[in-house]
Amino acid sequence: MTCYSGYGIDRENPGQMENLVRNLVCIDLRTGAQLWQKDVPASLPEDPYDKSGVSSHGYASHTPVSDGNNVYCFFGKGGVHAFDLKGNDLWNAQAGQESDPPRWGSSSSPIVHQNIVIVTAAAESQSIIGFDKRTGEKLWQQYATGLDGMWGTPTLVRVDEDRTDVVMLVAGELWGLDPNSGRLRWFANATTSRQAYASVISQGRRVFAFSGAGAGSVALDIRSGKDGNETKIVWTSPVGTTYGTPVRYQSKLYVVSRGVLTTLSANSGRRLEQIRLKNFKKTGNARFGSLDYASPVVVGDRLFYLNAGGQMYVFRLADKTELLAVNEMTRENETFWGTPAVSNGRMIVRSSKYLYCIAGTDGEMEQQESPEKLVDLTNSDQSAIPSADAAKSPGEKSRRRNATEKQFQKDAANYADRSASITSDDRKARPRRPIAVAD
């Protein structure tokens, strides 16, 4: 796991930027013991830690990736770093020293395709870069101003036996890139949002993209053949997300945004269910909503969703979605921004202070002292569609919806205003999209 130290820990007293260090920490999954830690000093100057932007997610928002032999980390301006599984340094490479227009930092995680580590350096150099995973040599770099406002992680989509596309949602468009060159194979108009926080999810050749700021979602089929590459929009929907990436289970898509779980048909985009998450705690920077960055995960027929306040909602997925429990991770002052990771019957959850491992009682885990017993907050009469609105008049409901939409638009306008304030000297002249594959 990645984290950071030395600067930007306390919003009221962030400290000195020159003390900022990125950390890669290796933890024993069975016992929780720390096996090793690697420290990477920051490349200065970094984006400042203030009351917006970086202070809402920190300096280590990129999840590391492993190919089973090594682990690869992206630390923004601190570059790309490769280590073996014992923590030995293998190589490091730079990905740029620029900043995105509002100086919100970056979060897109690296991915591995065959022998290439692919890094989206949207903020650092308005580019996507392919590195040789064995040596760190830069194999290719594609520049594009369309990467501004993009914080999601690209998705590898297998189109056919001989072809895989790197698919990514950027502001207003979907792109499909050749992972061996970074060149653009296809692009399609997607949502109208000026930001792209969530990652694309897929089902075979079909990809699903969700945006915020009232821009909705889209499903698209990727095609290839003798007539060239083409895409087909299958459906669009007004349902969007805030920060987290939705999850697909069988023929349904599950989206959690601003305290509501929405179920969509993956085939038609039709909205099937909505459940308001009762007793929902709001936390974090109010200017950016409740900052529920974590994405839902599915294990078996259960959906788990962790909000920033540390509440874990557990649903049974069937013809009708059923809320089973709301477990409180802790009553201490902690913030939960990361998506849970699941492996070998264990769920790993991180907060701003601790790393938690949750397992079934029949597992082989050594019993560790729990910071707090999990508390079931479930109401026995939990029902679909916001019950909190049941007694409200249609006019009141409409006003609430309009207020939420206005906040989405305000966030989008704030990004646009900051973007417009950046002079041309801050970014080099670059194309809107990556260079296209030759005809």
Coordinates of C-alpha atoms in Angstrom, one line a residue:
M1 CA 0.0 0.0 0.0
T2 CA 1.1 3.6 -0.6
C3 CA 0.8 6.5 1.9
Y4 CA 2.7 9.7 2.6
S5 CA 4.3 11.5 5.6
G6 CA 6.1 14.6 6.7
Y7 CA 3.7 17.2 5.3
G8 CA 0.0 17.7 4.7
I9 CA -1.2 15.5 7.6
D10 CA -3.0 18.2 9.6
R11 CA -5.1 20.7 7.6
E12 CA -4.6 23.4 10.2
N13 CA -0.9 22.9 10.4
P14 CA 0.4 21.2 7.2
G15 CA 4.1 21.8 8.0
Q16 CA 6.9 22.3 5.6
M17 CA 6.6 21.0 2.0
E18 CA 10.3 19.9 1.8
N19 CA 9.5 17.3 4.4
L20 CA 7.0 15.4 2.2
V21 CA 7.9 11.8 1.7
R22 CA 5.9 9.1 -0.2
N23 CA 5.9 5.6 1.3
L24 CA 5.4 2.1 0.0
V25 CA 4.6 -0.3 2.9
C26 CA 4.5 -4.1 2.7
I27 CA 2.2 -5.7 5.3
D28 CA 1.9 -9.4 6.2
L29 CA -1.7 -10.3 5.2
R30 CA -1.9 -13.0 7.9
T31 CA -0.7 -11.1 10.9
G32 CA -0.7 -7.4 10.0
A33 CA 3.0 -7.1 10.8
Q34 CA 5.0 -4.6 8.7
L35 CA 7.6 -6.4 6.6
W36 CA 9.3 -3.5 5.0
Q37 CA 8.9 0.2 4.0
K38 CA 10.4 2.2 1.1
D39 CA 10.5 6.0 1.3
V40 CA 10.6 8.3 -1.7
P41 CA 11.3 12.0 -1.0
A42 CA 9.0 14.4 -2.9
S43 CA 10.1 16.1 -6.1
L44 CA 9.6 19.8 -5.2
P45 CA 7.7 22.0 -5.6
E46 CA 4.6 20.0 -5.1
D47 CA 1.0 21.1 -5.4
P48 CA 0.2 22.9 -2.1
Y49 CA -1.9 21.4 0.7
D50 CA -4.7 23.9 1.3
K51 CA -8.4 23.8 2.0
S52 CA -9.4 22.2 -1.3
G53 CA -7.9 19.9 -3.9
V54 CA -4.9 18.0 -2.5
S55 CA -6.2 18.4 1.1
S56 CA -9.2 16.3 0.1
H57 CA -7.2 13.2 -0.9
G58 CA -3.5 13.7 -0.1
Y59 CA -0.3 12.9 -2.0
A60 CA -0.6 9.1 -2.4
S61 CA -3.9 8.5 -4.1
H62 CA -2.4 6.2 -6.8
T63 CA -2.8 2.5 -6.0
P64 CA 0.3 0.5 -6.8
V65 CA 0.1 -2.4 -9.2
S66 CA 1.9 -5.8 -9.2
D67 CA 2.5 -8.4 -11.9
G68 CA 3.3 -11.0 -9.3
N69 CA 7.0 -10.5 -9.5
N70 CA 7.4 -6.8 -8.8
V71 CA 5.4 -3.8 -7.7
Y72 CA 5.0 -0.5 -9.6
C73 CA 4.1 2.8 -8.0
F74 CA 3.2 6.2 -9.4
F75 CA 3.8 9.2 -7.1
G76 CA 2.8 12.0 -9.4
K77 CA 5.6 14.6 -9.6
G78 CA 7.7 12.0 -7.7
G79 CA 7.7 9.8 -10.7
V80 CA 7.3 6.0 -11.4
H81 CA 9.1 3.6 -9.1
A82 CA 9.6 -0.2 -9.4
F83 CA 10.5 -2.5 -6.5
D84 CA 10.8 -6.3 -6.2
L85 CA 8.6 -8.0 -3.6
K86 CA 11.3 -7.7 -1.0
G87 CA 11.4 -4.0 -1.3
N88 CA 14.6 -3.7 -3.4
D89 CA 14.7 -0.7 -5.8
L90 CA 14.7 -1.7 -9.5
W91 CA 14.3 1.5 -11.3
N92 CA 12.5 4.9 -11.3
A93 CA 11.5 7.3 -14.1
Q94 CA 10.0 10.8 -14.3
A95 CA 6.5 11.4 -15.8
G96 CA 6.5 15.2 -15.6
Q97 CA 6.6 18.2 -13.2
E98 CA 3.5 20.2 -14.3
S99 CA 0.2 20.8 -12.5
D100 CA -3.4 20.5 -13.6
P101 CA -5.2 23.8 -13.9
P102 CA -6.7 24.0 -10.4
R103 CA -3.7 22.2 -8.8
W104 CA -5.8 19.4 -7.4
G105 CA -3.1 16.8 -7.7
S106 CA -3.4 13.4 -9.4
S107 CA -4.8 10.0 -8.7
S108 CA -4.8 7.8 -11.8
S109 CA -3.2 4.4 -10.9
P110 CA -0.6 2.6 -13.1
I111 CA -1.7 -0.5 -15.1
V112 CA 0.4 -3.3 -16.6
H113 CA -0.1 -4.8 -20.1
Q114 CA 2.4 -7.6 -21.0
N115 CA 5.8 -5.9 -20.5
I116 CA 4.6 -2.4 -20.3
V117 CA 3.7 -0.2 -17.3
I118 CA 1.2 2.4 -18.4
V119 CA 0.9 5.6 -16.4
T120 CA -1.6 8.4 -16.9
A121 CA 0.3 11.6 -16.1
A122 CA -2.6 13.9 -16.8
A123 CA -1.6 16.5 -14.3
E124 CA 2.1 16.1 -14.6
S125 CA 2.6 16.3 -18.4
Q126 CA -0.9 16.0 -20.1
S127 CA 0.2 12.6 -21.3
I128 CA -0.1 8.9 -21.0
I129 CA 3.2 7.0 -20.9
G130 CA 4.4 3.4 -21.5
F131 CA 7.5 2.2 -19.6
D132 CA 9.3 -1.1 -20.1
K133 CA 8.5 -2.8 -16.8
R134 CA 11.9 -4.5 -16.7
T135 CA 14.1 -1.5 -17.2
G136 CA 12.0 1.6 -16.8
E137 CA 12.9 2.8 -20.3
K138 CA 10.2 5.1 -21.8
L139 CA 8.8 3.2 -24.8
W140 CA 6.2 5.8 -25.8
Q141 CA 4.5 9.0 -24.7
Q142 CA 1.3 10.4 -26.1
Y143 CA 0.3 14.0 -25.3
A144 CA -3.3 15.3 -25.1
T145 CA -4.9 18.4 -23.6
G146 CA -8.1 16.3 -23.3
L147 CA -6.5 14.6 -20.2
D148 CA -7.2 17.8 -18.2
G149 CA -9.8 17.0 -15.6
M150 CA -9.2 13.2 -15.8
W151 CA -8.5 11.4 -12.5
G152 CA -9.7 7.8 -13.2
T153 CA -7.6 4.8 -14.0
P154 CA -7.6 3.4 -17.6
T155 CA -9.2 -0.1 -18.2
L156 CA -7.7 -2.9 -20.3
V157 CA -10.5 -4.2 -22.6
R158 CA -9.9 -7.4 -24.7
V159 CA -11.6 -6.7 -28.0
D160 CA -10.6 -10.0 -29.7
E161 CA -7.9 -12.7 -29.4
D162 CA -5.3 -10.4 -31.0
R163 CA -6.2 -7.1 -29.6
T164 CA -6.6 -5.3 -26.3
D165 CA -7.5 -1.6 -26.0
V166 CA -6.6 0.8 -23.2
V167 CA -10.0 2.5 -22.6
M168 CA -10.3 5.7 -20.6
L169 CA -13.0 8.3 -19.9
V170 CA -11.8 11.9 -20.2
A171 CA -13.8 15.1 -20.1
G172 CA -16.6 14.6 -22.6
E173 CA -15.1 11.6 -24.5
L174 CA -14.2 7.9 -24.4
W175 CA -10.8 6.9 -25.9
G176 CA -9.5 3.6 -27.0
L177 CA -5.7 3.4 -27.3
D178 CA -3.2 0.8 -28.5
P179 CA -1.3 -0.3 -25.4
N180 CA 1.9 -0.9 -27.4
S181 CA 2.2 2.6 -28.7
G182 CA -0.4 4.8 -26.9
R183 CA -1.8 5.8 -30.3
L184 CA -5.5 6.5 -30.6
R185 CA -7.5 3.7 -32.1
W186 CA -10.9 5.3 -31.7
F187 CA -12.8 8.0 -29.7
A188 CA -16.5 8.6 -29.1
N189 CA -18.5 11.4 -27.5
A190 CA -19.5 10.3 -24.1
T191 CA -20.9 12.4 -21.2
T192 CA -20.8 16.2 -21.1
S193 CA -18.9 16.4 -17.8
R194 CA -15.8 18.6 -17.6
Q195 CA -14.3 16.1 -15.2
A196 CA -13.8 12.3 -15.3
Y197 CA -13.3 10.8 -11.8
A198 CA -14.5 7.2 -12.3
S199 CA -12.8 4.4 -14.2
V200 CA -14.5 2.6 -17.1
I201 CA -15.9 -0.8 -16.4
S202 CA -16.5 -3.5 -19.0
Q203 CA -18.3 -6.6 -20.0
G204 CA -16.6 -8.2 -23.0
R205 CA -16.4 -5.6 -25.7
R206 CA -19.0 -3.4 -24.0
V207 CA -17.8 -0.5 -21.8
F208 CA -19.7 1.6 -19.3
A209 CA -18.7 5.1 -18.4
F210 CA -20.1 7.2 -15.6
S211 CA -19.6 11.0 -15.0
G212 CA -20.7 13.4 -12.4
A213 CA -22.0 17.0 -12.5
G214 CA -25.3 15.8 -13.9
A215 CA -23.7 14.4 -17.1
G216 CA -24.9 10.9 -16.7
S217 CA -23.6 7.6 -18.2
V218 CA -23.1 5.8 -21.5
A219 CA -22.7 2.2 -22.7
L220 CA -20.6 1.6 -25.8
D221 CA -19.7 -1.4 -27.9
I222 CA -16.2 -1.6 -29.4
R223 CA -16.0 -3.3 -32.8
S224 CA -13.1 -4.2 -35.1
G225 CA -13.0 -5.7 -38.6
K226 CA -11.9 -5.2 -42.2
D227 CA -13.7 -1.8 -42.3
G228 CA -11.6 -0.5 -39.4
N229 CA -12.3 0.4 -35.8
E230 CA -15.7 1.7 -34.9
T231 CA -17.9 2.1 -31.8
K232 CA -21.6 2.0 -31.2
I233 CA -23.5 3.8 -28.5
V234 CA -25.9 1.2 -26.9
W235 CA -27.6 3.4 -24.4
T236 CA -27.3 6.6 -22.4
S237 CA -28.7 7.3 -18.9
P238 CA -29.0 10.4 -16.7
V239 CA -27.6 8.3 -13.8
G240 CA -24.1 9.4 -12.9
T241 CA -21.6 9.0 -10.1
T242 CA -19.7 11.4 -7.9
Y243 CA -16.2 10.0 -7.4
G244 CA -16.3 6.2 -7.0
T245 CA -16.4 3.7 -9.9
P246 CA -19.7 1.7 -10.2
V247 CA -19.5 -2.1 -10.2
R248 CA -21.1 -4.7 -12.5
Y249 CA -22.7 -8.0 -11.2
Q250 CA -24.2 -10.3 -13.8
S251 CA -26.6 -8.1 -15.9
K252 CA -26.8 -5.2 -13.5
L253 CA -24.7 -2.1 -12.7
Y254 CA -24.6 -0.7 -9.2
V255 CA -23.8 3.0 -8.6
V256 CA -23.4 4.6 -5.2
S257 CA -23.4 8.4 -5.2
R258 CA -24.3 11.0 -2.6
G259 CA -25.9 8.4 -0.2
V260 CA -28.0 6.6 -2.8
L261 CA -27.5 3.1 -4.3
T262 CA -28.9 3.0 -7.9
T263 CA -29.3 -0.2 -9.9
L264 CA -29.3 -0.1 -13.7
S265 CA -29.8 -2.7 -16.4
A266 CA -26.5 -3.3 -18.1
N267 CA -28.4 -4.2 -21.3
S268 CA -30.7 -1.2 -21.5
G269 CA -29.5 1.4 -19.0
R270 CA -33.0 1.4 -17.5
R271 CA -33.1 2.4 -13.8
L272 CA -34.3 -0.7 -11.8
E273 CA -34.0 0.3 -8.1
Q274 CA -32.9 3.1 -5.9
I275 CA -32.1 2.8 -2.2
R276 CA -31.2 5.6 0.1
L277 CA -28.5 4.6 2.5
K278 CA -30.0 5.4 5.9
N279 CA -28.0 6.8 8.8
F280 CA -25.5 8.0 6.3
K281 CA -22.6 9.9 7.9
K282 CA -21.2 12.9 6.0
T283 CA -17.6 13.8 6.6
G284 CA -14.7 15.6 4.9
N285 CA -14.6 18.9 3.1
A286 CA -18.2 20.0 2.8
R287 CA -17.3 22.1 -0.2
F288 CA -16.7 18.8 -2.1
G289 CA -19.8 16.9 -0.7
S290 CA -19.1 14.1 1.7
L291 CA -16.0 13.0 -0.2
D292 CA -17.0 9.3 -0.6
Y293 CA -14.2 8.3 -2.8
A294 CA -14.4 4.5 -2.3
S295 CA -16.0 2.3 -5.0
P296 CA -18.4 -0.5 -4.2
V297 CA -17.0 -4.1 -4.4
V298 CA -18.8 -7.4 -5.0
V299 CA -17.9 -10.7 -3.3
G300 CA -20.1 -13.6 -4.2
D301 CA -23.6 -12.2 -4.2
R302 CA -22.8 -9.5 -1.7
L303 CA -22.1 -5.8 -2.4
F304 CA -20.0 -3.9 0.1
Y305 CA -19.9 -0.1 0.1
L306 CA -17.7 1.9 2.5
N307 CA -18.4 5.6 3.0
A308 CA -15.9 8.2 4.2
G309 CA -17.3 8.0 7.7
G310 CA -16.4 4.3 8.1
Q311 CA -19.8 2.8 7.6
M312 CA -19.8 -0.5 5.6
Y313 CA -23.1 -1.2 3.9
V314 CA -23.7 -4.8 3.0
F315 CA -26.3 -5.8 0.4
R316 CA -27.5 -9.1 -0.9
L317 CA -27.7 -9.0 -4.7
A318 CA -30.8 -10.8 -6.1
D319 CA -33.9 -10.0 -8.1
K320 CA -34.4 -7.3 -5.5
T321 CA -31.5 -5.8 -3.7
E322 CA -31.6 -6.3 0.1
L323 CA -29.7 -4.4 2.7
L324 CA -28.3 -6.9 5.3
A325 CA -26.2 -4.7 7.6
V326 CA -24.5 -1.4 8.2
N327 CA -21.3 -2.0 10.1
E328 CA -19.4 0.8 11.8
M329 CA -15.7 0.3 11.3
T330 CA -14.7 2.5 14.3
R331 CA -15.9 5.3 16.5
E332 CA -12.5 7.0 16.4
N333 CA -11.9 10.1 14.3
E334 CA -10.8 8.4 11.1
T335 CA -11.6 9.0 7.4
F336 CA -12.1 6.1 4.9
W337 CA -11.2 7.2 1.3
G338 CA -9.9 4.0 -0.2
T339 CA -11.8 1.2 -1.9
P340 CA -11.6 -2.1 0.0
A341 CA -9.4 -4.9 -1.5
V342 CA -10.4 -8.5 -1.3
S343 CA -8.1 -11.6 -1.5
N344 CA -8.3 -15.2 -0.3
G345 CA -11.3 -14.6 1.9
R346 CA -9.9 -11.4 3.5
M347 CA -11.1 -7.9 3.1
I348 CA -8.5 -5.1 3.6
V349 CA -9.8 -1.7 4.5
R350 CA -7.6 1.4 5.1
S351 CA -8.5 4.6 7.0
S352 CA -6.5 7.8 7.6
K353 CA -5.0 6.1 10.6
Y354 CA -5.1 2.3 10.4
L355 CA -5.2 -0.7 8.1
Y356 CA -7.9 -3.3 8.9
C357 CA -8.2 -6.9 7.9
I358 CA -11.6 -8.6 8.1
A359 CA -12.1 -12.3 7.6
G360 CA -14.6 -15.1 8.3
T361 CA -14.3 -16.8 11.7
D362 CA -13.4 -20.1 10.1
G363 CA -10.3 -18.6 8.4
E364 CA -6.7 -19.1 9.6
M365 CA -6.2 -15.6 10.7
E366 CA -4.4 -14.9 13.9
Q367 CA -6.8 -13.0 16.2
Q368 CA -5.9 -9.4 16.5
E369 CA -7.3 -6.9 19.0
S370 CA -10.0 -4.9 17.2
P371 CA -10.0 -1.1 17.7
E372 CA -13.8 -1.2 18.0
K373 CA -16.5 -3.9 17.8
L374 CA -18.5 -3.7 14.6
V375 CA -21.9 -2.3 15.3
D376 CA -25.0 -3.1 13.3
L377 CA -26.9 0.1 12.6
T378 CA -29.5 -1.5 10.3
N379 CA -33.1 -0.4 10.6
S380 CA -35.5 -3.4 10.3
D381 CA -37.8 -1.5 8.0
Q382 CA -35.1 -0.5 5.4
S383 CA -36.9 0.0 2.1
A384 CA -36.2 1.1 -1.5
I385 CA -36.5 4.7 -2.7
P386 CA -35.6 7.4 -0.3
S387 CA -37.9 7.0 2.7
A388 CA -36.6 10.3 4.1
D389 CA -38.5 12.0 1.2
A390 CA -41.7 10.0 1.7
A391 CA -43.5 12.7 3.7
K392 CA -42.2 15.6 1.6
S393 CA -44.3 17.3 -1.1
P394 CA -43.4 17.0 -4.8
G395 CA -42.3 20.6 -4.6
E396 CA -39.9 19.9 -1.7
K397 CA -38.4 16.8 -3.5
S398 CA -37.9 18.9 -6.6
R399 CA -36.1 21.6 -4.7
R400 CA -33.8 19.1 -3.1
R401 CA -33.0 17.5 -6.4
N402 CA -32.3 21.0 -7.9
A403 CA -30.1 21.9 -5.0
T404 CA -28.0 18.7 -5.5
E405 CA -27.7 19.4 -9.3
K406 CA -26.7 23.0 -8.6
Q407 CA -23.9 21.8 -6.3
F408 CA -22.7 19.4 -9.1
Q409 CA -22.7 22.3 -11.5
K410 CA -20.9 24.6 -9.0
D411 CA -18.1 22.1 -8.7
A412 CA -17.8 21.8 -12.5
A413 CA -17.8 25.6 -12.9
N414 CA -15.1 25.9 -10.2
Y415 CA -12.8 23.6 -12.2
A416 CA -13.6 25.6 -15.4
D417 CA -12.9 28.9 -13.8
R418 CA -9.5 27.7 -12.5
S419 CA -8.7 26.2 -15.8
A420 CA -9.4 29.5 -17.6
S421 CA -7.1 31.4 -15.2
I422 CA -4.1 29.4 -16.3
T423 CA -2.0 31.2 -18.9
S424 CA -0.7 29.5 -22.0
D425 CA 2.8 29.5 -20.6
D426 CA 1.8 27.0 -17.9
R427 CA 1.1 24.3 -20.4
K428 CA 2.8 23.6 -23.8
A429 CA 0.9 23.6 -27.0
R430 CA -0.4 20.0 -27.4
P431 CA -3.1 18.2 -29.4
R432 CA -6.6 17.6 -28.1
R433 CA -6.2 13.8 -28.4
P434 CA -3.3 11.3 -28.7
I435 CA -1.9 10.7 -32.2
A436 CA -4.1 8.3 -34.1
V437 CA -3.1 4.9 -35.4
A438 CA -2.1 5.2 -39.0
D439 CA -4.7 4.2 -41.6

